[in-house]
Amino acid sequence: MFHTAHQLLFLGIQLAISVALILGVTWMASRLGLGGDVRLAGEAEVRELAEASVCGFDTADLAMDRAGIGALVRDRTGRVMLLRRHGAQFAGRLLDSHAFARLDRNFLTIGSGDPHFGQVTLDLGDQAQVWAASLRRLGA
């Protein structure tokens, strides 16, 4: 089947508009920060997120995953919070038990018991064993 010049021109215009729209949506999504690889930037951000998750949470100690995907945070009263990526943001849950924690060398797999929150494996390096031991005191 042969296309006339008008049909080819119309198909070319359709293609150009489609490509322009795809590029426009991609640009808009990047400007809005959608679909990015969300990571913790540092200890200051961990402290801010802990305070935002639980009002009055005064961070005394923290251990951040080496890749920035989560953190464990302890306040001055001994409460422990797990911060982890949840979609394109970070969410925090207070831990009340060590039942959902498993240590494997430098990796600590931990959950809050909330099935919607899930669990995460944090690479805490040498701090993994220290935090795993301190979690055993939760709920005691």
Short mmCIF file of N, CA, C and O in Angstrom, two decimals:
data_model
loop_
_atom_site.label_atom_id
_atom_site.label_comp_id
_atom_site.label_asym_id
_atom_site.label_seq_id
_atom_site.Cartn_x
_atom_site.Cartn_y
_atom_site.Cartn_z
N MET A 1 0.84 -1.16 0.00
CA MET A 1 0.00 0.00 0.00
C MET A 1 0.89 1.24 0.00
O MET A 1 1.82 1.33 0.78
N PHE A 2 0.57 2.13 -0.89
CA PHE A 2 1.37 3.34 -1.02
C PHE A 2 0.70 4.49 -0.28
O PHE A 2 -0.53 4.61 -0.26
N HIS A 3 1.55 5.31 0.35
CA HIS A 3 1.04 6.48 1.07
C HIS A 3 1.22 7.72 0.20
O HIS A 3 2.23 7.88 -0.49
N THR A 4 0.26 8.56 0.28
CA THR A 4 0.38 9.83 -0.44
C THR A 4 1.26 10.76 0.38
O THR A 4 1.55 10.51 1.56
N ALA A 5 1.67 11.84 -0.20
CA ALA A 5 2.52 12.81 0.47
C ALA A 5 1.81 13.40 1.68
O ALA A 5 2.41 13.61 2.74
N HIS A 6 0.50 13.58 1.59
CA HIS A 6 -0.26 14.14 2.71
C HIS A 6 -0.31 13.16 3.89
O HIS A 6 -0.20 13.56 5.04
N GLN A 7 -0.46 11.90 3.56
CA GLN A 7 -0.49 10.88 4.62
C GLN A 7 0.86 10.80 5.33
O GLN A 7 0.93 10.69 6.54
N LEU A 8 1.93 10.84 4.56
CA LEU A 8 3.27 10.80 5.15
C LEU A 8 3.54 12.03 6.00
O LEU A 8 4.12 11.94 7.09
N LEU A 9 3.09 13.19 5.53
CA LEU A 9 3.24 14.41 6.31
C LEU A 9 2.45 14.32 7.61
O LEU A 9 2.95 14.67 8.68
N PHE A 10 1.23 13.82 7.54
CA PHE A 10 0.40 13.67 8.72
C PHE A 10 1.04 12.70 9.72
O PHE A 10 1.07 12.96 10.93
N LEU A 11 1.57 11.58 9.24
CA LEU A 11 2.24 10.61 10.12
C LEU A 11 3.49 11.23 10.76
O LEU A 11 3.78 11.00 11.94
N GLY A 12 4.22 12.02 10.00
CA GLY A 12 5.40 12.69 10.54
C GLY A 12 5.04 13.69 11.63
O GLY A 12 5.72 13.78 12.67
N ILE A 13 3.95 14.43 11.41
CA ILE A 13 3.50 15.39 12.43
C ILE A 13 3.05 14.64 13.68
O ILE A 13 3.36 15.06 14.81
N GLN A 14 2.31 13.56 13.53
CA GLN A 14 1.88 12.75 14.68
C GLN A 14 3.09 12.25 15.47
O GLN A 14 3.09 12.28 16.70
N LEU A 15 4.09 11.76 14.76
CA LEU A 15 5.29 11.25 15.42
C LEU A 15 6.00 12.37 16.18
O LEU A 15 6.41 12.19 17.34
N ALA A 16 6.13 13.53 15.57
CA ALA A 16 6.80 14.66 16.22
C ALA A 16 6.04 15.10 17.47
O ALA A 16 6.65 15.37 18.52
N ILE A 17 4.73 15.17 17.39
CA ILE A 17 3.92 15.56 18.56
C ILE A 17 4.05 14.52 19.66
O ILE A 17 4.19 14.86 20.84
N SER A 18 4.02 13.25 19.32
CA SER A 18 4.15 12.18 20.32
C SER A 18 5.49 12.26 21.04
O SER A 18 5.55 12.17 22.27
N VAL A 19 6.56 12.44 20.29
CA VAL A 19 7.89 12.55 20.88
C VAL A 19 7.98 13.79 21.77
O VAL A 19 8.51 13.73 22.89
N ALA A 20 7.42 14.90 21.31
CA ALA A 20 7.44 16.13 22.11
C ALA A 20 6.66 15.94 23.42
O ALA A 20 7.09 16.39 24.49
N LEU A 21 5.52 15.29 23.37
CA LEU A 21 4.73 15.04 24.59
C LEU A 21 5.47 14.12 25.56
O LEU A 21 5.45 14.35 26.77
N ILE A 22 6.10 13.09 25.04
CA ILE A 22 6.86 12.17 25.90
C ILE A 22 8.00 12.92 26.58
O ILE A 22 8.22 12.78 27.78
N LEU A 23 8.72 13.72 25.84
CA LEU A 23 9.81 14.51 26.42
C LEU A 23 9.27 15.51 27.44
O LEU A 23 9.89 15.74 28.49
N GLY A 24 8.12 16.11 27.17
CA GLY A 24 7.52 17.05 28.10
C GLY A 24 7.12 16.38 29.41
O GLY A 24 7.37 16.93 30.50
N VAL A 25 6.51 15.22 29.35
CA VAL A 25 6.12 14.49 30.56
C VAL A 25 7.36 14.06 31.34
O VAL A 25 7.41 14.16 32.57
N THR A 26 8.39 13.63 30.63
CA THR A 26 9.64 13.24 31.29
C THR A 26 10.27 14.43 32.01
O THR A 26 10.70 14.31 33.15
N TRP A 27 10.31 15.55 31.36
CA TRP A 27 10.87 16.77 31.96
C TRP A 27 10.06 17.17 33.19
O TRP A 27 10.62 17.49 34.23
N MET A 28 8.73 17.14 33.09
CA MET A 28 7.88 17.53 34.20
C MET A 28 8.07 16.57 35.40
O MET A 28 8.14 17.01 36.54
N ALA A 29 8.15 15.29 35.14
CA ALA A 29 8.36 14.31 36.22
C ALA A 29 9.69 14.54 36.92
O ALA A 29 9.78 14.45 38.14
N SER A 30 10.73 14.86 36.16
CA SER A 30 12.03 15.11 36.78
C SER A 30 12.01 16.40 37.60
O SER A 30 12.62 16.47 38.67
N ARG A 31 11.31 17.41 37.13
CA ARG A 31 11.20 18.67 37.88
C ARG A 31 10.43 18.49 39.18
O ARG A 31 10.70 19.16 40.16
N LEU A 32 9.45 17.59 39.18
CA LEU A 32 8.66 17.31 40.38
C LEU A 32 9.35 16.32 41.31
O LEU A 32 8.88 16.07 42.41
N GLY A 33 10.46 15.74 40.86
CA GLY A 33 11.20 14.79 41.69
C GLY A 33 10.55 13.42 41.74
O GLY A 33 10.76 12.66 42.68
N LEU A 34 9.75 13.10 40.74
CA LEU A 34 9.08 11.81 40.71
C LEU A 34 10.00 10.73 40.14
O LEU A 34 10.75 10.98 39.22
N GLY A 35 9.93 9.56 40.73
CA GLY A 35 10.67 8.43 40.20
C GLY A 35 12.15 8.43 40.49
O GLY A 35 12.89 7.62 39.96
N GLY A 36 12.60 9.32 41.36
CA GLY A 36 14.02 9.38 41.67
C GLY A 36 14.43 8.28 42.64
O GLY A 36 13.60 7.61 43.25
N ASP A 37 15.69 8.09 42.78
CA ASP A 37 16.25 7.12 43.72
C ASP A 37 16.44 7.84 45.05
O ASP A 37 17.42 8.55 45.24
N VAL A 38 15.50 7.66 45.96
CA VAL A 38 15.48 8.39 47.22
C VAL A 38 16.49 7.76 48.18
O VAL A 38 16.45 6.57 48.45
N ARG A 39 17.41 8.58 48.69
CA ARG A 39 18.43 8.14 49.65
C ARG A 39 18.54 9.17 50.77
O ARG A 39 18.30 10.35 50.56
N LEU A 40 18.94 8.71 51.94
CA LEU A 40 19.20 9.62 53.05
C LEU A 40 20.50 10.37 52.76
O LEU A 40 21.50 9.77 52.39
N ALA A 41 20.46 11.69 52.95
CA ALA A 41 21.62 12.52 52.63
C ALA A 41 22.65 12.54 53.75
O ALA A 41 23.83 12.76 53.51
N GLY A 42 22.22 12.32 54.99
CA GLY A 42 23.16 12.36 56.10
C GLY A 42 22.43 12.35 57.43
O GLY A 42 21.20 12.24 57.50
N GLU A 43 23.21 12.48 58.50
CA GLU A 43 22.65 12.41 59.85
C GLU A 43 21.64 13.51 60.13
O GLU A 43 20.64 13.27 60.82
N ALA A 44 21.85 14.69 59.60
CA ALA A 44 20.91 15.79 59.83
C ALA A 44 19.53 15.45 59.27
O ALA A 44 18.50 15.70 59.92
N GLU A 45 19.51 14.85 58.10
CA GLU A 45 18.22 14.46 57.51
C GLU A 45 17.57 13.36 58.33
O GLU A 45 16.34 13.37 58.52
N VAL A 46 18.35 12.40 58.83
CA VAL A 46 17.80 11.33 59.66
C VAL A 46 17.14 11.93 60.90
O VAL A 46 16.02 11.55 61.28
N ARG A 47 17.81 12.88 61.55
CA ARG A 47 17.25 13.53 62.74
C ARG A 47 15.94 14.25 62.41
O ARG A 47 14.96 14.16 63.15
N GLU A 48 15.91 14.96 61.29
CA GLU A 48 14.69 15.67 60.88
C GLU A 48 13.55 14.70 60.61
O GLU A 48 12.40 14.95 61.01
N LEU A 49 13.84 13.61 59.92
CA LEU A 49 12.80 12.64 59.60
C LEU A 49 12.27 11.95 60.86
O LEU A 49 11.07 11.69 60.96
N ALA A 50 13.15 11.67 61.81
CA ALA A 50 12.70 11.05 63.07
C ALA A 50 11.77 12.00 63.82
O ALA A 50 10.72 11.59 64.32
N GLU A 51 12.13 13.28 63.89
CA GLU A 51 11.29 14.29 64.56
C GLU A 51 9.96 14.44 63.83
O GLU A 51 8.91 14.58 64.45
N ALA A 52 9.99 14.38 62.50
CA ALA A 52 8.75 14.51 61.72
C ALA A 52 7.85 13.29 61.89
O ALA A 52 6.63 13.40 61.85
N SER A 53 8.45 12.12 62.11
CA SER A 53 7.67 10.88 62.26
C SER A 53 7.00 10.81 63.62
O SER A 53 5.86 10.36 63.73
N VAL A 54 7.72 11.20 64.67
CA VAL A 54 7.19 11.18 66.04
C VAL A 54 7.55 12.51 66.68
O VAL A 54 8.72 12.79 66.94
N CYS A 55 6.52 13.30 66.93
CA CYS A 55 6.74 14.62 67.52
C CYS A 55 7.46 14.49 68.86
O CYS A 55 7.08 13.67 69.70
N GLY A 56 8.52 15.26 69.04
CA GLY A 56 9.28 15.24 70.29
C GLY A 56 10.36 14.17 70.34
O GLY A 56 11.01 14.00 71.36
N PHE A 57 10.58 13.46 69.24
CA PHE A 57 11.63 12.44 69.20
C PHE A 57 12.97 13.16 69.17
O PHE A 57 13.32 13.81 68.20
N ASP A 58 13.71 13.05 70.26
CA ASP A 58 14.99 13.74 70.43
C ASP A 58 16.13 12.73 70.22
O ASP A 58 16.47 11.99 71.13
N THR A 59 16.72 12.72 69.04
CA THR A 59 17.71 11.73 68.67
C THR A 59 18.96 11.82 69.54
O THR A 59 19.56 12.87 69.68
N ALA A 60 19.32 10.66 70.11
CA ALA A 60 20.54 10.56 70.90
C ALA A 60 21.61 9.77 70.17
O ALA A 60 22.80 10.03 70.30
N ASP A 61 21.18 8.78 69.36
CA ASP A 61 22.11 7.91 68.66
C ASP A 61 21.44 7.44 67.38
O ASP A 61 20.22 7.26 67.34
N LEU A 62 22.25 7.23 66.34
CA LEU A 62 21.68 6.73 65.09
C LEU A 62 22.71 5.91 64.34
O LEU A 62 23.91 6.07 64.52
N ALA A 63 22.19 5.03 63.52
CA ALA A 63 23.02 4.22 62.61
C ALA A 63 22.33 4.25 61.27
O ALA A 63 21.18 3.86 61.13
N MET A 64 23.07 4.73 60.26
CA MET A 64 22.52 4.88 58.93
C MET A 64 23.06 3.80 58.01
O MET A 64 24.24 3.45 58.07
N ASP A 65 22.19 3.24 57.19
CA ASP A 65 22.60 2.27 56.19
C ASP A 65 23.63 2.89 55.26
O ASP A 65 23.54 4.08 54.92
N ARG A 66 24.62 2.12 54.87
CA ARG A 66 25.70 2.65 54.02
C ARG A 66 25.20 3.19 52.69
O ARG A 66 25.77 4.12 52.14
N ALA A 67 24.11 2.60 52.16
CA ALA A 67 23.55 3.07 50.89
C ALA A 67 22.52 4.16 51.07
O ALA A 67 22.02 4.71 50.10
N GLY A 68 22.16 4.47 52.32
CA GLY A 68 21.20 5.54 52.59
C GLY A 68 19.75 5.16 52.41
O GLY A 68 18.90 6.02 52.23
N ILE A 69 19.45 3.85 52.48
CA ILE A 69 18.06 3.42 52.28
C ILE A 69 17.26 3.35 53.58
O ILE A 69 16.06 3.14 53.56
N GLY A 70 17.92 3.52 54.70
CA GLY A 70 17.22 3.48 55.98
C GLY A 70 18.16 3.78 57.13
O GLY A 70 19.36 3.98 56.93
N ALA A 71 17.58 3.80 58.34
CA ALA A 71 18.39 4.09 59.52
C ALA A 71 17.66 3.60 60.76
O ALA A 71 16.44 3.44 60.77
N LEU A 72 18.43 3.35 61.80
CA LEU A 72 17.90 3.10 63.13
C LEU A 72 18.26 4.31 63.99
O LEU A 72 19.39 4.81 63.93
N VAL A 73 17.29 4.77 64.78
CA VAL A 73 17.48 5.98 65.57
C VAL A 73 16.99 5.71 66.99
O VAL A 73 15.93 5.15 67.19
N ARG A 74 17.80 6.12 67.97
CA ARG A 74 17.42 5.97 69.38
C ARG A 74 17.29 7.36 69.98
O ARG A 74 18.13 8.23 69.74
N ASP A 75 16.23 7.57 70.79
CA ASP A 75 16.08 8.87 71.45
C ASP A 75 16.62 8.80 72.87
O ASP A 75 17.09 7.75 73.32
N ARG A 76 16.55 9.89 73.57
CA ARG A 76 17.14 9.99 74.91
C ARG A 76 16.40 9.17 75.96
O ARG A 76 16.93 8.91 77.02
N THR A 77 15.17 8.76 75.64
CA THR A 77 14.40 7.92 76.59
C THR A 77 14.56 6.43 76.29
O THR A 77 13.98 5.61 76.98
N GLY A 78 15.30 6.09 75.23
CA GLY A 78 15.55 4.69 74.89
C GLY A 78 14.64 4.13 73.81
O GLY A 78 14.78 2.97 73.42
N ARG A 79 13.70 4.93 73.32
CA ARG A 79 12.85 4.45 72.22
C ARG A 79 13.70 4.31 70.95
O ARG A 79 14.61 5.11 70.71
N VAL A 80 13.37 3.30 70.15
CA VAL A 80 14.11 3.05 68.90
C VAL A 80 13.13 3.15 67.74
O VAL A 80 12.04 2.58 67.78
N MET A 81 13.56 3.88 66.71
CA MET A 81 12.74 4.06 65.51
C MET A 81 13.48 3.49 64.30
O MET A 81 14.69 3.65 64.17
N LEU A 82 12.71 2.83 63.45
CA LEU A 82 13.23 2.37 62.16
C LEU A 82 12.75 3.34 61.10
O LEU A 82 11.55 3.59 60.97
N LEU A 83 13.68 3.93 60.37
CA LEU A 83 13.37 4.78 59.22
C LEU A 83 13.71 3.99 57.97
O LEU A 83 14.80 3.39 57.88
N ARG A 84 12.80 3.99 57.01
CA ARG A 84 13.07 3.29 55.76
C ARG A 84 12.33 3.95 54.62
O ARG A 84 11.38 4.70 54.82
N ARG A 85 12.81 3.69 53.42
CA ARG A 85 12.11 4.19 52.24
C ARG A 85 10.74 3.53 52.17
O ARG A 85 10.60 2.33 52.39
N HIS A 86 9.77 4.34 51.85
CA HIS A 86 8.41 3.84 51.68
C HIS A 86 7.86 4.59 50.47
O HIS A 86 7.39 5.70 50.59
N GLY A 87 8.02 3.99 49.30
CA GLY A 87 7.68 4.69 48.07
C GLY A 87 8.77 5.70 47.74
O GLY A 87 9.95 5.38 47.77
N ALA A 88 8.36 6.93 47.50
CA ALA A 88 9.32 7.99 47.15
C ALA A 88 9.68 8.84 48.36
O ALA A 88 10.29 9.89 48.21
N GLN A 89 9.30 8.40 49.56
CA GLN A 89 9.58 9.15 50.77
C GLN A 89 10.13 8.20 51.83
O GLN A 89 10.27 7.00 51.61
N PHE A 90 10.42 8.75 52.99
CA PHE A 90 10.84 7.95 54.13
C PHE A 90 9.74 7.94 55.17
O PHE A 90 9.04 8.93 55.34
N ALA A 91 9.59 6.80 55.82
CA ALA A 91 8.61 6.67 56.90
C ALA A 91 9.32 6.07 58.10
O ALA A 91 10.31 5.35 57.96
N GLY A 92 8.81 6.36 59.27
CA GLY A 92 9.40 5.85 60.51
C GLY A 92 8.38 5.13 61.35
O GLY A 92 7.20 5.49 61.38
N ARG A 93 8.83 4.09 62.05
CA ARG A 93 7.99 3.35 62.99
C ARG A 93 8.80 3.10 64.25
O ARG A 93 9.98 2.72 64.19
N LEU A 94 8.16 3.30 65.39
CA LEU A 94 8.80 2.96 66.65
C LEU A 94 8.80 1.44 66.80
O LEU A 94 7.81 0.78 66.48
N LEU A 95 9.90 0.92 67.28
CA LEU A 95 10.02 -0.52 67.49
C LEU A 95 9.73 -0.84 68.95
O LEU A 95 10.22 -0.14 69.84
N ASP A 96 8.94 -1.87 69.19
CA ASP A 96 8.64 -2.25 70.57
C ASP A 96 9.07 -3.68 70.87
O ASP A 96 8.83 -4.19 71.95
N SER A 97 9.73 -4.31 69.90
CA SER A 97 10.17 -5.69 70.08
C SER A 97 11.36 -5.96 69.16
O SER A 97 11.51 -5.34 68.12
N HIS A 98 12.16 -6.93 69.55
CA HIS A 98 13.26 -7.35 68.68
C HIS A 98 12.88 -8.60 67.89
O HIS A 98 13.71 -9.17 67.18
N ALA A 99 11.61 -8.99 67.97
CA ALA A 99 11.15 -10.21 67.31
C ALA A 99 11.32 -10.17 65.80
O ALA A 99 11.41 -11.21 65.16
N PHE A 100 11.36 -8.97 65.24
CA PHE A 100 11.45 -8.84 63.79
C PHE A 100 12.84 -8.42 63.33
O PHE A 100 13.00 -7.84 62.27
N ALA A 101 13.87 -8.75 64.14
CA ALA A 101 15.25 -8.38 63.80
C ALA A 101 16.09 -9.64 63.60
O ALA A 101 15.96 -10.61 64.35
N ARG A 102 16.92 -9.62 62.56
CA ARG A 102 17.81 -10.75 62.29
C ARG A 102 19.16 -10.20 61.84
O ARG A 102 19.24 -9.39 60.93
N LEU A 103 20.22 -10.64 62.50
CA LEU A 103 21.57 -10.18 62.21
C LEU A 103 22.29 -11.19 61.31
O LEU A 103 22.23 -12.40 61.55
N ASP A 104 22.96 -10.68 60.29
CA ASP A 104 23.79 -11.51 59.41
C ASP A 104 25.04 -10.70 59.08
O ASP A 104 25.05 -9.88 58.16
N ARG A 105 26.08 -10.90 59.90
CA ARG A 105 27.34 -10.16 59.80
C ARG A 105 27.11 -8.66 59.95
O ARG A 105 26.75 -8.21 61.00
N ASN A 106 27.31 -7.89 58.88
CA ASN A 106 27.14 -6.43 58.94
C ASN A 106 25.74 -5.98 58.55
O ASN A 106 25.47 -4.79 58.46
N PHE A 107 24.86 -6.93 58.31
CA PHE A 107 23.52 -6.63 57.85
C PHE A 107 22.50 -6.95 58.94
O PHE A 107 22.53 -8.03 59.52
N LEU A 108 21.60 -6.01 59.17
CA LEU A 108 20.54 -6.19 60.15
C LEU A 108 19.22 -6.06 59.40
O LEU A 108 18.90 -5.01 58.85
N THR A 109 18.48 -7.19 59.34
CA THR A 109 17.16 -7.18 58.74
C THR A 109 16.17 -6.92 59.85
O THR A 109 16.17 -7.62 60.86
N ILE A 110 15.34 -5.91 59.66
CA ILE A 110 14.47 -5.49 60.74
C ILE A 110 13.13 -5.01 60.19
O ILE A 110 13.05 -4.46 59.10
N GLY A 111 12.10 -5.30 60.96
CA GLY A 111 10.75 -4.85 60.63
C GLY A 111 10.08 -4.35 61.89
O GLY A 111 10.56 -4.57 63.00
N SER A 112 8.95 -3.71 61.72
CA SER A 112 8.24 -3.15 62.86
C SER A 112 7.10 -4.05 63.34
O SER A 112 6.51 -3.79 64.37
N GLY A 113 6.80 -5.09 62.60
CA GLY A 113 5.64 -5.92 62.91
C GLY A 113 4.40 -5.47 62.15
O GLY A 113 3.41 -6.17 62.10
N ASP A 114 4.45 -4.29 61.57
CA ASP A 114 3.35 -3.76 60.77
C ASP A 114 3.50 -4.32 59.36
O ASP A 114 4.47 -4.02 58.66
N PRO A 115 2.56 -5.17 58.91
CA PRO A 115 2.71 -5.78 57.59
C PRO A 115 2.71 -4.77 56.43
O PRO A 115 3.29 -5.03 55.39
N HIS A 116 2.11 -3.61 56.63
CA HIS A 116 2.10 -2.59 55.58
C HIS A 116 3.43 -1.86 55.50
O HIS A 116 3.77 -1.30 54.47
N PHE A 117 4.16 -1.83 56.59
CA PHE A 117 5.45 -1.15 56.63
C PHE A 117 6.56 -2.06 56.11
O PHE A 117 7.55 -1.61 55.55
N GLY A 118 6.40 -3.36 56.29
CA GLY A 118 7.36 -4.33 55.80
C GLY A 118 8.66 -4.33 56.59
O GLY A 118 8.72 -3.82 57.71
N GLN A 119 9.67 -4.91 56.00
CA GLN A 119 10.98 -4.95 56.64
C GLN A 119 12.04 -4.49 55.66
O GLN A 119 11.79 -4.39 54.47
N VAL A 120 13.22 -4.22 56.19
CA VAL A 120 14.31 -3.73 55.37
C VAL A 120 15.61 -4.32 55.91
O VAL A 120 15.73 -4.57 57.11
N THR A 121 16.56 -4.56 55.02
CA THR A 121 17.88 -5.02 55.43
C THR A 121 18.83 -3.84 55.32
O THR A 121 19.02 -3.28 54.24
N LEU A 122 19.39 -3.47 56.47
CA LEU A 122 20.31 -2.32 56.54
C LEU A 122 21.75 -2.81 56.64
O LEU A 122 22.04 -3.71 57.42
N ASP A 123 22.62 -2.22 55.86
CA ASP A 123 24.06 -2.48 55.96
C ASP A 123 24.62 -1.45 56.93
O ASP A 123 24.90 -0.32 56.56
N LEU A 124 24.78 -1.87 58.18
CA LEU A 124 25.24 -0.97 59.23
C LEU A 124 26.72 -1.14 59.55
O LEU A 124 27.23 -0.51 60.48
N GLY A 125 27.41 -1.99 58.81
CA GLY A 125 28.83 -2.21 59.05
C GLY A 125 29.06 -2.76 60.45
O GLY A 125 28.32 -3.63 60.92
N ASP A 126 30.09 -2.24 61.13
CA ASP A 126 30.43 -2.72 62.47
C ASP A 126 29.35 -2.42 63.50
O ASP A 126 29.28 -3.06 64.54
N GLN A 127 28.49 -1.45 63.22
CA GLN A 127 27.44 -1.08 64.16
C GLN A 127 26.28 -2.08 64.19
O GLN A 127 25.46 -2.05 65.10
N ALA A 128 26.20 -2.96 63.20
CA ALA A 128 25.08 -3.90 63.12
C ALA A 128 24.98 -4.77 64.38
O ALA A 128 23.90 -4.95 64.94
N GLN A 129 26.11 -5.30 64.85
CA GLN A 129 26.08 -6.16 66.02
C GLN A 129 25.70 -5.39 67.28
O GLN A 129 24.95 -5.87 68.12
N VAL A 130 26.17 -4.15 67.40
CA VAL A 130 25.86 -3.32 68.56
C VAL A 130 24.36 -3.02 68.60
O VAL A 130 23.72 -3.13 69.65
N TRP A 131 23.80 -2.64 67.45
CA TRP A 131 22.38 -2.33 67.40
C TRP A 131 21.53 -3.58 67.61
O TRP A 131 20.50 -3.52 68.28
N ALA A 132 21.95 -4.72 67.05
CA ALA A 132 21.19 -5.96 67.25
C ALA A 132 21.14 -6.31 68.74
O ALA A 132 20.10 -6.70 69.27
N ALA A 133 22.26 -6.15 69.43
CA ALA A 133 22.29 -6.44 70.87
C ALA A 133 21.41 -5.46 71.65
O ALA A 133 20.69 -5.86 72.57
N SER A 134 21.42 -4.20 71.26
CA SER A 134 20.60 -3.22 71.99
C SER A 134 19.11 -3.42 71.74
O SER A 134 18.29 -3.11 72.60
N LEU A 135 18.75 -3.98 70.58
CA LEU A 135 17.35 -4.22 70.30
C LEU A 135 16.77 -5.33 71.17
O LEU A 135 15.57 -5.39 71.40
N ARG A 136 17.64 -6.21 71.66
CA ARG A 136 17.18 -7.29 72.53
C ARG A 136 16.56 -6.77 73.81
O ARG A 136 15.79 -7.46 74.47
N ARG A 137 16.88 -5.54 74.19
CA ARG A 137 16.32 -4.95 75.41
C ARG A 137 14.92 -4.40 75.20
O ARG A 137 14.24 -4.06 76.15
N LEU A 138 14.48 -4.29 73.95
CA LEU A 138 13.16 -3.77 73.67
C LEU A 138 12.09 -4.75 74.14
O LEU A 138 12.20 -5.94 73.95
N GLY A 139 11.06 -4.23 74.72
CA GLY A 139 9.95 -5.07 75.16
C GLY A 139 10.24 -5.90 76.39
O GLY A 139 9.45 -6.74 76.78
N ALA A 140 11.40 -5.67 77.02
CA ALA A 140 11.76 -6.47 78.18
C ALA A 140 11.14 -5.89 79.44
O ALA A 140 10.75 -4.77 79.51
#
